[in-house]
CSV table of C-alpha atoms in Angstrom, one decimal:
chain,number,residue,atom,x,y,z
J,887,MET,CA,20.7,-35.9,171.1
J,888,ASN,CA,22.4,-32.7,172.0
J,889,ASN,CA,20.1,-29.3,172.6
J,890,ALA,CA,20.7,-28.3,168.4
J,891,SER,CA,19.2,-31.2,166.7
J,892,GLN,CA,16.8,-31.2,169.9
J,893,VAL,CA,15.8,-27.9,168.6
J,894,GLN,CA,15.8,-29.2,164.7
J,895,ASP,CA,14.1,-32.4,165.6
J,896,LYS,CA,11.1,-30.3,167.8
J,897,PRO,CA,11.5,-27.0,165.9
J,898,LEU,CA,7.5,-26.3,167.7
J,899,ALA,CA,8.3,-27.6,171.5
J,900,GLY,CA,6.7,-25.4,174.1
J,901,ARG,CA,4.6,-23.6,171.6
J,902,ILE,CA,0.4,-24.4,172.5
J,903,ALA,CA,-1.4,-24.8,169.0
J,904,VAL,CA,-5.4,-24.9,168.8
J,905,VAL,CA,-6.9,-26.0,165.2
J,906,THR,CA,-9.8,-26.1,164.5
J,907,GLY,CA,-11.9,-28.4,161.8
J,908,ALA,CA,-9.4,-30.5,163.9
J,909,SER,CA,-11.6,-34.4,162.8
J,910,SER,CA,-10.5,-34.5,159.0
J,911,GLY,CA,-9.0,-33.6,155.9
J,912,ILE,CA,-6.7,-30.4,156.8
J,913,GLY,CA,-7.5,-30.1,160.0
J,914,ALA,CA,-6.3,-33.6,161.5
J,915,ALA,CA,-3.0,-33.5,159.2
J,916,SER,CA,-1.9,-30.1,160.6
J,917,ALA,CA,-2.7,-31.5,163.8
J,918,LYS,CA,-0.4,-34.7,163.0
J,919,LEU,CA,2.8,-32.0,161.9
J,920,LEU,CA,2.6,-29.5,164.9
J,921,ALA,CA,2.7,-32.3,167.2
J,922,GLN,CA,5.4,-34.5,165.6
J,923,LYS,CA,7.1,-30.7,165.7
J,924,GLY,CA,6.3,-30.3,169.3
J,925,ALA,CA,4.2,-28.2,169.8
J,926,LYS,CA,1.0,-29.3,172.2
J,927,VAL,CA,-2.1,-29.5,170.0
J,928,ALA,CA,-5.9,-29.2,171.5
J,929,VAL,CA,-8.0,-30.3,168.6
J,930,LEU,CA,-11.4,-29.4,167.9
J,931,ALA,CA,-14.4,-30.1,166.7
J,932,ARG,CA,-17.9,-31.8,166.1
J,933,ARG,CA,-16.9,-35.1,166.2
J,934,LYS,CA,-15.8,-36.6,169.5
J,935,ASP,CA,-14.5,-39.7,167.7
J,936,LYS,CA,-13.1,-38.7,165.3
J,937,LEU,CA,-11.1,-36.4,167.6
J,938,ALA,CA,-10.2,-39.4,170.4
J,939,GLN,CA,-9.1,-41.8,167.3
J,940,LEU,CA,-6.4,-38.7,166.2
J,941,VAL,CA,-5.7,-37.7,169.6
J,942,GLU,CA,-4.6,-41.8,169.9
J,943,GLU,CA,-2.7,-41.3,166.9
J,944,ILE,CA,-0.6,-38.6,167.8
J,945,SER,CA,-0.2,-40.1,171.5
J,946,ALA,CA,1.1,-43.0,170.1
J,947,ALA,CA,3.4,-41.7,167.9
J,948,GLY,CA,4.7,-39.7,170.5
J,949,GLY,CA,3.3,-36.2,170.6
J,950,THR,CA,1.0,-34.1,173.6
J,951,ALA,CA,-2.9,-33.6,172.5
J,952,ILE,CA,-6.3,-33.1,174.2
J,953,ALA,CA,-9.4,-33.6,172.0
J,954,ILE,CA,-12.0,-30.7,172.7
J,955,GLU,CA,-15.5,-31.5,171.2
J,956,VAL,CA,-16.6,-28.0,169.9
J,957,ASP,CA,-19.6,-26.3,167.7
J,958,VAL,CA,-18.2,-23.2,166.3
J,959,THR,CA,-21.5,-21.9,165.3
J,960,ASP,CA,-22.5,-21.7,169.6
J,961,GLN,CA,-20.1,-19.3,170.8
J,962,GLU,CA,-20.2,-20.4,174.5
J,963,SER,CA,-19.0,-23.9,172.7
J,964,VAL,CA,-15.7,-22.1,171.9
J,965,ASP,CA,-15.1,-19.7,174.9
J,966,LYS,CA,-15.7,-23.1,176.7
J,967,ALA,CA,-12.9,-24.9,174.4
J,968,ALA,CA,-10.4,-21.9,175.1
J,969,ALA,CA,-10.7,-22.0,178.9
J,970,LYS,CA,-10.3,-26.1,178.8
J,971,VAL,CA,-6.7,-25.1,176.7
J,972,VAL,CA,-5.4,-22.9,179.0
J,973,THR,CA,-6.6,-25.3,182.0
J,974,THR,CA,-5.2,-28.4,180.7
J,975,PHE,CA,-2.1,-26.6,178.5
J,976,GLY,CA,-1.7,-22.7,178.8
J,977,ARG,CA,-2.5,-20.1,177.0
J,978,ALA,CA,-2.6,-20.9,173.8
J,979,ASP,CA,0.4,-19.3,171.2
J,980,LEU,CA,-0.7,-21.2,167.4
J,981,VAL,CA,-4.4,-20.7,166.5
J,982,PHE,CA,-5.4,-22.7,163.0
J,983,ASN,CA,-8.8,-21.6,162.4
J,984,ASN,CA,-10.0,-24.0,159.9
J,985,ALA,CA,-13.6,-25.2,160.2
J,986,GLY,CA,-15.5,-24.8,157.1
J,987,VAL,CA,-17.8,-26.1,154.6
J,988,MET,CA,-18.2,-25.8,151.6
J,989,LEU,CA,-22.0,-26.7,149.8
J,990,PRO,CA,-21.6,-25.5,146.2
J,991,GLY,CA,-25.1,-24.7,144.2
J,992,ALA,CA,-27.0,-22.2,141.4
J,993,ILE,CA,-28.2,-19.1,143.4
J,994,GLU,CA,-31.1,-20.0,141.3
J,995,GLU,CA,-32.0,-22.6,143.3
J,996,ARG,CA,-32.4,-20.3,146.4
J,997,LYS,CA,-31.2,-22.5,149.2
J,998,LEU,CA,-31.0,-20.1,152.3
J,999,GLU,CA,-30.6,-22.5,154.5
J,1000,GLU,CA,-27.2,-23.9,152.6
J,1001,TRP,CA,-26.6,-19.8,152.3
J,1002,ASP,CA,-26.7,-19.8,155.7
J,1003,SER,CA,-24.3,-22.3,156.9
J,1004,GLN,CA,-21.8,-21.1,155.2
J,1005,ILE,CA,-21.9,-18.3,156.0
J,1006,ASP,CA,-22.5,-18.7,159.5
J,1007,LEU,CA,-19.4,-21.3,159.6
J,1008,ASN,CA,-17.1,-20.5,157.4
J,1009,VAL,CA,-17.2,-16.7,158.6
J,1010,THR,CA,-19.4,-16.5,161.7
J,1011,GLY,CA,-17.4,-19.2,163.3
J,1012,LEU,CA,-14.0,-18.5,161.9
J,1013,MET,CA,-15.2,-14.7,164.0
J,1014,ARG,CA,-16.3,-16.8,167.3
J,1015,VAL,CA,-13.1,-18.7,167.3
J,1016,ILE,CA,-10.7,-15.2,166.7
J,1017,HIS,CA,-13.2,-13.7,170.0
J,1018,ALA,CA,-12.0,-16.7,172.2
J,1019,PHE,CA,-8.4,-16.8,170.9
J,1020,ILE,CA,-7.5,-13.5,171.2
J,1021,PRO,CA,-6.7,-13.3,174.7
J,1022,GLN,CA,-4.7,-16.2,174.7
J,1023,LEU,CA,-2.4,-14.6,171.7
J,1024,THR,CA,-2.1,-11.1,172.6
J,1025,GLN,CA,-1.0,-12.6,176.3
J,1026,ALA,CA,1.1,-14.6,175.1
J,1027,ALA,CA,2.8,-12.5,171.8
J,1028,ALA,CA,3.2,-9.4,175.2
J,1029,GLU,CA,5.0,-12.3,177.5
J,1030,GLY,CA,7.8,-12.3,174.3
J,1031,ALA,CA,6.3,-15.9,172.6
J,1032,THR,CA,6.4,-16.3,169.0
J,1033,VAL,CA,2.7,-15.7,168.2
J,1034,ASP,CA,0.8,-17.7,165.1
J,1035,LEU,CA,-3.1,-16.9,164.3
J,1036,ILE,CA,-3.7,-18.8,160.7
J,1037,ASN,CA,-6.6,-19.0,159.1
J,1038,THR,CA,-7.9,-20.6,156.0
J,1039,SER,CA,-9.1,-19.4,152.6
J,1040,SER,CA,-9.3,-20.5,149.9
J,1041,ILE,CA,-8.0,-19.7,146.1
J,1042,ALA,CA,-11.8,-19.7,145.8
J,1043,GLY,CA,-12.0,-16.3,147.4
J,1044,GLN,CA,-9.2,-14.6,144.4
J,1045,TYR,CA,-11.4,-16.4,141.3
J,1046,ILE,CA,-14.7,-16.9,139.9
J,1047,TYR,CA,-15.2,-20.4,139.6
J,1048,PRO,CA,-19.5,-21.5,138.3
J,1049,TYR,CA,-21.5,-21.9,140.9
J,1050,PHE,CA,-19.7,-21.6,143.7
J,1051,ALA,CA,-20.7,-18.0,145.1
J,1052,VAL,CA,-21.4,-18.2,148.1
J,1053,TYR,CA,-19.1,-20.0,149.6
J,1054,SER,CA,-16.4,-17.9,147.5
J,1055,ALA,CA,-17.9,-15.1,149.2
J,1056,THR,CA,-17.2,-16.8,152.4
J,1057,LYS,CA,-13.2,-17.0,151.5
J,1058,ALA,CA,-13.0,-13.6,150.6
J,1059,TYR,CA,-14.4,-12.7,153.6
J,1060,VAL,CA,-11.6,-14.3,155.0
J,1061,SER,CA,-8.9,-13.3,153.3
J,1062,HIS,CA,-9.4,-10.0,153.0
J,1063,LEU,CA,-10.3,-10.1,157.5
J,1064,THR,CA,-6.5,-11.6,158.0
J,1065,ARG,CA,-5.2,-8.6,156.0
J,1066,HIS,CA,-7.2,-6.5,158.3
J,1067,MET,CA,-6.0,-8.2,161.4
J,1068,ARG,CA,-2.3,-8.4,160.7
J,1069,VAL,CA,-2.4,-4.2,160.2
J,1070,GLU,CA,-3.7,-4.6,164.1
J,1071,LEU,CA,-1.7,-7.4,165.6
J,1072,GLY,CA,1.5,-7.1,163.8
J,1073,ALA,CA,2.2,-4.0,165.9
J,1074,LYS,CA,1.6,-6.7,168.7
J,1075,ASN,CA,3.7,-9.3,167.8
J,1076,VAL,CA,1.4,-11.4,166.5
J,1077,ARG,CA,1.6,-12.7,163.1
J,1078,VAL,CA,-1.2,-13.2,161.0
J,1079,SER,CA,-1.7,-16.0,158.3
J,1080,MET,CA,-4.4,-17.0,155.8
J,1081,ILE,CA,-3.4,-20.1,153.2
J,1082,GLU,CA,-5.6,-20.4,150.2
J,1083,PRO,CA,-5.5,-23.3,148.5
J,1084,GLY,CA,-6.4,-24.7,145.7
J,1085,ILE,CA,-8.9,-28.0,145.2
J,1086,VAL,CA,-7.3,-30.8,147.7
J,1087,ALA,CA,-8.5,-33.8,148.9
J,1088,THR,CA,-11.3,-33.9,151.4
J,1089,GLU,CA,-14.8,-34.7,152.7
J,1090,LEU,CA,-15.8,-31.1,151.8
J,1091,GLN,CA,-16.4,-32.5,148.3
J,1092,GLY,CA,-18.2,-35.4,150.1
J,1093,HIS,CA,-20.5,-32.6,150.7
J,1094,VAL,CA,-21.5,-31.0,147.6
J,1095,THR,CA,-24.8,-32.4,146.6
J,1096,PHE,CA,-25.7,-30.1,143.9
J,1097,GLN,CA,-24.9,-32.2,140.6
J,1098,GLY,CA,-23.5,-29.5,138.1
J,1099,ALA,CA,-20.6,-28.5,141.3
J,1100,LYS,CA,-20.0,-32.2,141.2
J,1101,ASP,CA,-19.6,-32.3,137.5
J,1102,TRP,CA,-17.2,-30.4,137.3
J,1103,LEU,CA,-15.2,-31.2,140.1
J,1104,ALA,CA,-15.2,-34.9,138.5
J,1105,ASN,CA,-13.9,-32.9,135.2
J,1106,ALA,CA,-11.3,-31.5,137.3
J,1107,LYS,CA,-10.0,-34.6,139.0
J,1108,GLU,CA,-9.5,-36.3,134.9
J,1109,THR,CA,-6.2,-34.3,135.0
J,1110,ILE,CA,-5.6,-32.6,137.9
J,1111,GLU,CA,-3.9,-34.4,140.8
J,1112,PHE,CA,-5.0,-32.8,143.5
J,1113,LEU,CA,-3.4,-31.2,147.1
J,1114,GLN,CA,-3.8,-34.1,149.6
J,1115,PRO,CA,-4.1,-32.5,153.2
J,1116,GLU,CA,-0.7,-33.2,154.0
J,1117,ASP,CA,0.8,-31.2,151.3
J,1118,VAL,CA,-1.5,-27.9,152.5
J,1119,ALA,CA,0.1,-29.2,157.1
J,1120,GLN,CA,3.5,-28.6,155.7
J,1121,VAL,CA,2.2,-24.6,155.1
J,1122,VAL,CA,1.4,-24.5,158.3
J,1123,GLY,CA,3.9,-26.0,159.8
J,1124,PHE,CA,6.4,-23.9,158.0
J,1125,LEU,CA,4.6,-20.8,158.7
J,1126,ALA,CA,4.8,-22.1,162.3
J,1127,GLY,CA,7.8,-22.0,161.8
J,1128,LEU,CA,9.5,-18.7,160.3
J,1129,PRO,CA,11.9,-16.8,162.7
J,1130,LYS,CA,9.7,-14.3,165.4
J,1131,HIS,CA,9.9,-11.7,163.8
J,1132,VAL,CA,9.0,-12.8,159.4
J,1133,ASN,CA,5.1,-13.4,159.2
J,1134,LEU,CA,4.5,-14.6,155.3
J,1135,GLN,CA,0.3,-12.9,154.9
J,1136,GLN,CA,-0.8,-14.8,152.3
J,1137,VAL,CA,0.7,-18.3,151.2
J,1138,VAL,CA,-1.3,-19.5,147.8
J,1139,VAL,CA,-0.8,-23.4,147.7
J,1140,MET,CA,-2.4,-25.2,144.2
J,1141,PRO,CA,-2.2,-28.4,142.7
J,1142,THR,CA,1.0,-27.9,140.0
J,1143,LYS,CA,-1.5,-28.5,136.7
J,1144,GLN,CA,-4.0,-26.6,138.7
J,1145,GLY,CA,-4.6,-22.3,136.4
J,1146,ILE,CA,-7.0,-20.9,138.5
């Protein structure tokens, strides 16, 4: 295989990627795709057994990955993960900030614990990852590398959905944060992007207990072919593979039949 063919086959060769929320769904699918494209991938999540299985699958397919058990609601845990990435692979130049939780419910039920859980994971957890990895990303950019910080938001951050008030608010935070960060970090050659998916067939829906939201999702499934995690992973791979001077700030990816 000549050099041109190698570049085409492994366009992310030499890059070091970090994927949070990697134990299932969009995170796992994205980790596989990034490894397939040649990146060394650190997969981060709480479920160690799932991560080990993911690393085995990536290795069996010819990729390179390490599993790091991490809780993004704990800054020390995230900081230790960031340090392990450096000692194992070197400094990261691609962070897919993807960990999150969706717990819809009626505001009148006043489930403060569920509100706190979504805010701590979707907002503060996202910030903890940024806090831990920004030094690596800015260093990589200063050294001339192509660098990406990709945040997982949601179409729910733009539109109104019944019983999704708190979740939607956390995702609106992610989207607006990303816009502001791009202004600051883009000048330093760090590309900052957000992906805002519509309905994706992932474990998140299995966490839903509120009947109104379960009915809404069930009705949607009757008329809409949901996105698959691999569909969103393709977007992650596309963003990372763009020319260094090109930054797509916001990508909305929806099932064809989902209007809003």
